[in-house]
Coordinates of C-alpha atoms and ligand atoms in Angstrom, one line a residue:
X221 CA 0.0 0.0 0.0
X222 CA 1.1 3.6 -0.7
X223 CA -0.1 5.8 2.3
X224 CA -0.4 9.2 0.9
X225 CA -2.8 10.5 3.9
X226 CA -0.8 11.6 6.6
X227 CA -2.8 14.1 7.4
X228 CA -6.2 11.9 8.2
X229 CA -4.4 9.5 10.4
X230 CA -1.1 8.1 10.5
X231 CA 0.5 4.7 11.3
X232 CA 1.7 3.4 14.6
X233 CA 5.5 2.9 15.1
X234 CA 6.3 -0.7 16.6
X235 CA 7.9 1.2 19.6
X236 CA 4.5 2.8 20.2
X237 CA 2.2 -0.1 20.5
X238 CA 5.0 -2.0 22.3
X239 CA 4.7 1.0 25.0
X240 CA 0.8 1.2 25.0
X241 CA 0.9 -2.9 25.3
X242 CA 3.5 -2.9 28.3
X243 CA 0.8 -0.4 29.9
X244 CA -2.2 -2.3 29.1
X245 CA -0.5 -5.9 30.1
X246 CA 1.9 -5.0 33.0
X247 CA 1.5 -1.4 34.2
X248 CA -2.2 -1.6 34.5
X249 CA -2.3 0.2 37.6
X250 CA -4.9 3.4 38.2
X251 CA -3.0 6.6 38.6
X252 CA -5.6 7.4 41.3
X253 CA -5.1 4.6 43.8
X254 CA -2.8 4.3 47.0
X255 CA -0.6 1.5 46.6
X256 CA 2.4 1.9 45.1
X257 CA 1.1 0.5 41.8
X258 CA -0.8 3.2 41.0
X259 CA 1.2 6.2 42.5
X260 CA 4.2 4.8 40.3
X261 CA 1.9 5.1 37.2
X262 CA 0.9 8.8 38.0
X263 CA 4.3 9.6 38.3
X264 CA 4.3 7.8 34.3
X265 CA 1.3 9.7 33.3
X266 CA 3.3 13.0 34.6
X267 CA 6.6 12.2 32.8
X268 CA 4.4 11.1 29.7
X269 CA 2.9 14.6 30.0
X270 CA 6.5 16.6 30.7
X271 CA 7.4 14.6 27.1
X272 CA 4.7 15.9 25.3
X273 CA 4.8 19.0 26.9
X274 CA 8.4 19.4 26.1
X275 CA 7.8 18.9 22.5
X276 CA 5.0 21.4 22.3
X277 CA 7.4 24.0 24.6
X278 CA 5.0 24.4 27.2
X279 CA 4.8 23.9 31.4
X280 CA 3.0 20.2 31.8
X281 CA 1.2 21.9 34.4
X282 CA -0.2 23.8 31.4
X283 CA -1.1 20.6 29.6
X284 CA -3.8 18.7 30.3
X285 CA -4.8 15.0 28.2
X286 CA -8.1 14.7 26.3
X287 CA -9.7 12.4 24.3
X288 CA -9.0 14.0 20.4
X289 CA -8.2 17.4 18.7
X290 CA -11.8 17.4 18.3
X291 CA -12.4 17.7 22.2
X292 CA -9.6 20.0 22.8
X293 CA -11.2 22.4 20.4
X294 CA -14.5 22.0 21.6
X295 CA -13.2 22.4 25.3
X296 CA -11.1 25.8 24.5
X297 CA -14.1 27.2 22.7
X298 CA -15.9 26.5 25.8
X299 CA -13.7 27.6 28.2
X300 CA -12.5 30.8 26.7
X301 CA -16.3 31.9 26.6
X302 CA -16.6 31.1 29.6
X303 CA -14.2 33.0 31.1
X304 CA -14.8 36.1 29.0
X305 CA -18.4 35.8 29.5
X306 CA -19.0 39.6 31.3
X307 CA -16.8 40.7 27.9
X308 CA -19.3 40.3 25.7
X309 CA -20.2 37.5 23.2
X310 CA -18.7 37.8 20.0
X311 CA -16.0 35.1 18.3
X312 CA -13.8 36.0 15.2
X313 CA -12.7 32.4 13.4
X314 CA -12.1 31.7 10.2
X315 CA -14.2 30.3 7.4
X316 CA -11.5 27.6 6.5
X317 CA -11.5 26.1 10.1
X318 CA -11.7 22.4 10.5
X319 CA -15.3 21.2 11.9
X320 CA -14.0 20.7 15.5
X321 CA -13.9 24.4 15.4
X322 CA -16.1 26.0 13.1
X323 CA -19.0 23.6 14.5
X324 CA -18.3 24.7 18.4
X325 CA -18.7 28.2 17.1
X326 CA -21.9 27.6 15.2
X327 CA -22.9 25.8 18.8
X328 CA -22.0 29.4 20.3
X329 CA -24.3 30.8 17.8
X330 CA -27.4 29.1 19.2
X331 CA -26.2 30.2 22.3
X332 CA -26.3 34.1 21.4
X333 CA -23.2 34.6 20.5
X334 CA -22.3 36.3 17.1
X335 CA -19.4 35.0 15.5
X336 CA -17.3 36.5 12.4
X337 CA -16.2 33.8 9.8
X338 CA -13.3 35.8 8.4
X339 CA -13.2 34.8 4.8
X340 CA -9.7 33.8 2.7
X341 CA -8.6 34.6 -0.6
X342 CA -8.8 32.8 -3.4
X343 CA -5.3 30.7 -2.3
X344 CA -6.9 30.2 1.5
X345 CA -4.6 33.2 3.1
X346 CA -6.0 35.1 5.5
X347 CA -3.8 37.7 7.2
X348 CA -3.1 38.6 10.8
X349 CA -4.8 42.3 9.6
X350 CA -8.1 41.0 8.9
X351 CA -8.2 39.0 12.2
X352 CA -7.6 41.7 13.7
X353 CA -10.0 44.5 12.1
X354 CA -12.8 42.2 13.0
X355 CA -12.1 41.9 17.0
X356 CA -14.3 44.1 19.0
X357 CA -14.4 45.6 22.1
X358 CA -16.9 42.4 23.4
X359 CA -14.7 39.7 21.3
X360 CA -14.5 37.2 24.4
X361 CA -12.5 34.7 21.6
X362 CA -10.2 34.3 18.4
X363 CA -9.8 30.9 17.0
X364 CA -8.0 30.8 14.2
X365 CA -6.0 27.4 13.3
X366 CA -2.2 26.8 12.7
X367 CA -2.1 24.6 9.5
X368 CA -4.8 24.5 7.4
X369 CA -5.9 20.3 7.5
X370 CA -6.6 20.8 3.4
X371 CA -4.5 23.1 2.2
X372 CA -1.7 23.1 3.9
X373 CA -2.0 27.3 4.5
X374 CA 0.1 28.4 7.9
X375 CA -2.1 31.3 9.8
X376 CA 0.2 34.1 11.2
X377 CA -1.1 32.9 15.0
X378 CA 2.2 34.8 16.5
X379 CA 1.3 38.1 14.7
X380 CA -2.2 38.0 16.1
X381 CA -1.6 37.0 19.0
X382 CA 0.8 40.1 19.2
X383 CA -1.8 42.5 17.7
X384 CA -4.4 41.3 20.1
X385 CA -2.0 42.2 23.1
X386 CA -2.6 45.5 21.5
X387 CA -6.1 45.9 20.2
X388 CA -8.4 44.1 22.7
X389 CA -5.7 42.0 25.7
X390 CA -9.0 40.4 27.1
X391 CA -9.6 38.6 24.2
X392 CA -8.3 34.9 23.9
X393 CA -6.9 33.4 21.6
X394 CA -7.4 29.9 20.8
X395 CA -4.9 27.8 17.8
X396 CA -6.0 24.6 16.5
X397 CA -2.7 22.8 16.0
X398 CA -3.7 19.4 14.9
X399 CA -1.9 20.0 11.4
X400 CA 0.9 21.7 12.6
X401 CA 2.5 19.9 16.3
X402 CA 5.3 18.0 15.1
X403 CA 4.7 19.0 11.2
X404 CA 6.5 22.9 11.2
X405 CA 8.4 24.1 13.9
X406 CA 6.8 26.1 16.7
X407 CA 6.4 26.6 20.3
X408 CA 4.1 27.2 22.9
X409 CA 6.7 29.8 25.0
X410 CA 6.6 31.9 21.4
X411 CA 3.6 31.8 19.7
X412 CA 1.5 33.4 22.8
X413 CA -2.2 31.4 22.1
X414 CA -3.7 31.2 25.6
X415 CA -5.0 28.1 24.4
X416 CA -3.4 25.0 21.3
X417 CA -5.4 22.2 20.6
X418 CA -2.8 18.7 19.6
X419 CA -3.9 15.2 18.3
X420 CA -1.8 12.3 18.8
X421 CA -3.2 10.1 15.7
X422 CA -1.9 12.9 13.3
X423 CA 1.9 12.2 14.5
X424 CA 2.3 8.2 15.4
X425 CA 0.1 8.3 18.7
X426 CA -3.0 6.1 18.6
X427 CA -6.7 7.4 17.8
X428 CA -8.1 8.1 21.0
X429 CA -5.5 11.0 22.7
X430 CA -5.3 14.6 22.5
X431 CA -4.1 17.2 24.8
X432 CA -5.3 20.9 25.4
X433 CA -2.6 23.7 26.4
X434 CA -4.0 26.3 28.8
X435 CA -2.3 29.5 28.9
X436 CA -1.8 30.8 32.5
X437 CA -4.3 34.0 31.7
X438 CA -6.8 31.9 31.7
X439 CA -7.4 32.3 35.5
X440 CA -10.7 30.4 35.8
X441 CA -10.6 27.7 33.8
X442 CA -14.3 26.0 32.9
X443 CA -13.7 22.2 33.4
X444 CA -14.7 19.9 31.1
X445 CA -15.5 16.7 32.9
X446 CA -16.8 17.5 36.4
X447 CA -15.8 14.6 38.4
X448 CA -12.8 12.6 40.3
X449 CA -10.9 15.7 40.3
X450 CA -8.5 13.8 37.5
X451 CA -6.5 16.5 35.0
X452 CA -6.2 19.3 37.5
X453 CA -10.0 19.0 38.6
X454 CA -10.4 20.1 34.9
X455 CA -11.4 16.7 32.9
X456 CA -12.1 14.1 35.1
X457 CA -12.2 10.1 34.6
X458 CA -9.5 8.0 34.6
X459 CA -6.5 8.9 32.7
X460 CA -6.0 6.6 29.5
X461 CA -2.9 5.8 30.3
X462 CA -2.2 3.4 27.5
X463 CA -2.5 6.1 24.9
X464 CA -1.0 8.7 26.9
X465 CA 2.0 6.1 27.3
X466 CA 1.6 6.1 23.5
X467 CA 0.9 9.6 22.6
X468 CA 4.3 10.7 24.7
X469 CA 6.2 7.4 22.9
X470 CA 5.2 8.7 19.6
X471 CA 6.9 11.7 20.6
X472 CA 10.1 10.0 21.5
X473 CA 10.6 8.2 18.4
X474 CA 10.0 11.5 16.0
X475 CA 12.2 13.2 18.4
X476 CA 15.0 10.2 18.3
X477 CA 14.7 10.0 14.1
X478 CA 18.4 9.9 12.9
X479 CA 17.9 13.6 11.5
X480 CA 16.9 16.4 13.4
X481 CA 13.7 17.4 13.5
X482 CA 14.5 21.0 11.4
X483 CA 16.3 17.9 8.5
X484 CA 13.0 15.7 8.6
X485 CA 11.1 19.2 7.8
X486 CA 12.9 20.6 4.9
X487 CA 13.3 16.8 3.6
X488 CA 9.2 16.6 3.2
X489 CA 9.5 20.8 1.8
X490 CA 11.7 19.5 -1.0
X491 CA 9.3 15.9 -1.2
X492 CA 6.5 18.4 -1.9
X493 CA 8.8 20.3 -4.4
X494 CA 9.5 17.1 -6.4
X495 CA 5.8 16.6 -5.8
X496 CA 4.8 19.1 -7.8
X497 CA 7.5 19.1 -10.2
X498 CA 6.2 15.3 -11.3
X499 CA 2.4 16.8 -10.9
X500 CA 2.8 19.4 -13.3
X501 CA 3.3 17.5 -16.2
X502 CA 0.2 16.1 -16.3
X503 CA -2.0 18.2 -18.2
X504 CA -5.4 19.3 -16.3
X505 CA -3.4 19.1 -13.1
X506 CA -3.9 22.3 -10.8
X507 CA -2.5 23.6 -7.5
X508 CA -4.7 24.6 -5.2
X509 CA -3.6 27.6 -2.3
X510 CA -0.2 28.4 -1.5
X511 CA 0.2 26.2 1.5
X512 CA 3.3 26.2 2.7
X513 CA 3.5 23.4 5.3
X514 CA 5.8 20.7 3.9
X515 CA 3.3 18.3 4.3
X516 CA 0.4 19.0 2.8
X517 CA -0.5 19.2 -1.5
X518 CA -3.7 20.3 -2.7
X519 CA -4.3 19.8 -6.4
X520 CA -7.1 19.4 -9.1
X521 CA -7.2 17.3 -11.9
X522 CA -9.4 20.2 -13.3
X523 CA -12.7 18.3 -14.8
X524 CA -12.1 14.9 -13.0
X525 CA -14.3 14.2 -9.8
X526 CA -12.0 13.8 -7.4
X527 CA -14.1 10.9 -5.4
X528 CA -13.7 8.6 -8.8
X529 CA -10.3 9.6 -8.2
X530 CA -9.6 9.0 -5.0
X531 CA -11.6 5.7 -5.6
X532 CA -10.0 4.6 -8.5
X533 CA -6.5 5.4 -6.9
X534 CA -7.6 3.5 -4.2
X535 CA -8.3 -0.1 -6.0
X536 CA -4.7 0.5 -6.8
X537 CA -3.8 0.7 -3.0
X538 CA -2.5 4.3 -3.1
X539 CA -4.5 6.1 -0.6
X540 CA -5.4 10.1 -0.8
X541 CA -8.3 12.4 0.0
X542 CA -10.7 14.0 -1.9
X543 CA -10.6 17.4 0.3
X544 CA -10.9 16.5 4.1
X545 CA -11.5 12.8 5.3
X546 CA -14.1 14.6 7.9
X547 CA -16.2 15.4 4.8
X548 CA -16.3 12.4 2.5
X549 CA -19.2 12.3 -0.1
X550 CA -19.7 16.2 0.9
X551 CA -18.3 19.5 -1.2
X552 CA -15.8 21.0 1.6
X553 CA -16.5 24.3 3.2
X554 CA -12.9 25.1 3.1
X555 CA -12.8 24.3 -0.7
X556 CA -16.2 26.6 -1.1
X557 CA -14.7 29.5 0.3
X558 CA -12.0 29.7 -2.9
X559 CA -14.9 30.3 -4.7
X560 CA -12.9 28.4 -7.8
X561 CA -14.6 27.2 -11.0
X562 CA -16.9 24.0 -10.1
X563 CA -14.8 22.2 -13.0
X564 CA -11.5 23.0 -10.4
X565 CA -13.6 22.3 -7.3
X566 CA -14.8 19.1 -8.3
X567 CA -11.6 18.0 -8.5
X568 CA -9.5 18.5 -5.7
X569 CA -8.0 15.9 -4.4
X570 CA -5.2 16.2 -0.8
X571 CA -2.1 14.0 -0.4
X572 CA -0.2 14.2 2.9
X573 CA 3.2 13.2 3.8
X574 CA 5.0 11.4 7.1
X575 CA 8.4 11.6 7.6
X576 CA 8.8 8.6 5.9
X577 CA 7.4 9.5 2.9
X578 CA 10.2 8.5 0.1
X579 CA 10.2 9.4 -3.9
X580 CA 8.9 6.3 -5.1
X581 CA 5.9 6.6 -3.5
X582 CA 5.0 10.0 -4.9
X583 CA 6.2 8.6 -8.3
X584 CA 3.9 6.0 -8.2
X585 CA 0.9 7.8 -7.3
X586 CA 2.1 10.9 -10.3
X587 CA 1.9 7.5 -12.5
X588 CA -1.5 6.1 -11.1
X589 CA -3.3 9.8 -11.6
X590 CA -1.7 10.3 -15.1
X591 CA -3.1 6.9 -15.9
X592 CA -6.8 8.0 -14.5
X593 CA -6.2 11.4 -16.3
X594 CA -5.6 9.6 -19.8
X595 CA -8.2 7.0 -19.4
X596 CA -11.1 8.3 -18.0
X597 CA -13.8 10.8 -19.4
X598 CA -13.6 14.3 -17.2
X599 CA -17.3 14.4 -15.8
X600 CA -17.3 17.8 -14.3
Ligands
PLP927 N1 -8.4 20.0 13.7 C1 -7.8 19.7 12.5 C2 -7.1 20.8 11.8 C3 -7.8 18.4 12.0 O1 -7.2 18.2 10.8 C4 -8.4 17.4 12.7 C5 -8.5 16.0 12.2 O2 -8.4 15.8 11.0 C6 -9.0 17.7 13.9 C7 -9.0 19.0 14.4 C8 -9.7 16.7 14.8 O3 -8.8 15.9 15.4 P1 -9.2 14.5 16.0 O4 -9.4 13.6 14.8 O5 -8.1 14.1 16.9 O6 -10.5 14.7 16.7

């Protein structure tokens, strides 16, 4: 199989699962209970946080384990209303956010709140200036994400989180960084989000584990689980501690790759390079945004329905996405907001690298989409 899809989910390293199984086997214990079986696997769950922590550049006091990036964004949403309630109830966002986000604001609609989808240009940029003329006096939260999940477009989070300091300081800020932890280089300490939502099945972790970091201005933070006092007193239930074991392994072994972790990222940059060198000589083949994370490539194959595509390519074992893999069947809302010709539309398909990505792979799927392109009638 050739797994160009990186971005929906990635596969599990040996050394993961052989963490998460010595957890689920042998080190069983609840981090909660008395005996020294349990106390030693709290003191695990708090080096497996200070791990991922470390990675993200953050306190691990300031990170706290959830189920998925979907519940981390859900959770800031949540929390950053909360505590900006008596500021008023307005949200900027974007209109190219991923559903976790853009449907927790529409949630916050039915709530009362009015929110402002700030719209991109036709190659999905938005700038840190538009963000930014849209925040009020009674904007209790921005959430704008770091990596755009389709297109591969970094946000300038640093520059509004700098121009918010400035324009309205009560306002948070929230980043969705499911695309972006472990895929370009950033930190926690630098970009100044009060809140960054992570997903450990985008980088090696299983499905299953995500974590939230919670920026110390946010004082009063709502929790989301009310319960055993588990997370801070701020999620409660009993910690997974197989795929937190696995989440902070995953970690680890992109951490411990041969080549640095600055290497690994300008490998897959020049991967997408050759990517598109190959691309571009099929005829009908279209780039789509100016994305610039390394490991994300948007294309058309202007006039070809990109779910025969992705179907066809598919049979063939060479796995890609038409769009996002959270809107199969459906016309994206990120792809909508382009506004591009229904005949370029149609056809977007999204392939997404790992660090392990090699040439071959993207040769044979350049090969597989050249034969679809000369073989099949355009429909669109
Ligand atoms: N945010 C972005 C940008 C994503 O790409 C995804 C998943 O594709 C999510 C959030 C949701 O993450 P999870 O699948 O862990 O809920």
């Amino acid at each position: 199989m050739i797994y160009l899809d990186h971005a929906a989910t990635t596969p599990i390293p040996r050394d993961v699962a052989d963490a998460m199984y010595e957890v689920l086997t042998e080190q069983y214990g609840n981090p909660s209970s008395q005996y020294a079986f349990g106390a030693d696997m709290k003191r695990r769950v708090e080096a497996w946080r200070q791990t991922v922590a470390d990675a993200l550049g953050c306190p691990a006091k300031n990170l706290h384990f959830t189920s998925c990036g979907t519940e981390s964004d859900n959770w800031a949403i949540s929390a950053a209303c909360w505590q900006n309630r008596h500021l008023g109830k307005h949200i900027v966002t974007t209109a190219v956010e991923h559903s976790a986000v853009r449907e927790s604001c529409r949630w916050m609609e039915k709530q009362g709140y009015e929110v402002t989808f700030i719209q991109p240009d036709g190659n999905g940029n938005i700038t840190a200036q538009q963000v930014l003329d849209a925040v009020r006096e009674d904007t209790a939260l921005v959430s704008v994400m770091l990596v755009n999940n389709e297109l591969g477009t970094v946000y300038p989070i640093a520059e509004i989180a700098a121009g918010l300091k400035k324009k309205n300081p009560a306002t948070l800020l929230h980043t969705d960084a499911v695309q972006a932890f472990l895929k370009i280089p950033f930190s926690a300490r630098t970009l100044g989000a009060d809140f960054i939502a992570i997903s450990g099945h985008k980088v090696g972790a299983p499905k299953g584990i995500g974590a939230l970091y919670i920026s110390d201005r946010v004082r009063n933070v709502k929790p989301l689980l009310a319960g055993g006092g588990q997370e801070s007193g701020l999620r409660a239930g009993t910690e997974a501690t197989a795929q937190i074991a696995g989440f902070a392994r995953a970690v680890e072994v992109r951490m411990e790759r041969s080549e640095t972790f600055e290497e690994t990222v300008s490998r897959m940059a020049r991967l997408k390079a050759y990517a598109k060198e190959q691309l571009a000589s099929i005829a009908d083949v279209q780039f789509i945004g100016s994305g610039e994370a390394p490991h994300i490539l948007a294309l058309s194959l202007v006039g070809w329905p990109s779910q025969n595509i992705v179907n066809d390519l598919g049979s063939q074992g060479i796995c890609i996405s038409a769009g996002s893999a959270c809107h199969q069947g459906r016309p994206s809302h990120v792809i909508a907001t382009l506004k591009l010709p229904k005949k370029v539309a149609g056809g977007v398909i999204r392939i997404s690298f790992g660090p392990d990505t090699t040439k071959a792979e993207i040769d044979a799927f350049v090969s597989a989409l050249k034969t679809h392109h000369d073989t099949r009638m355009p429909m669109l």
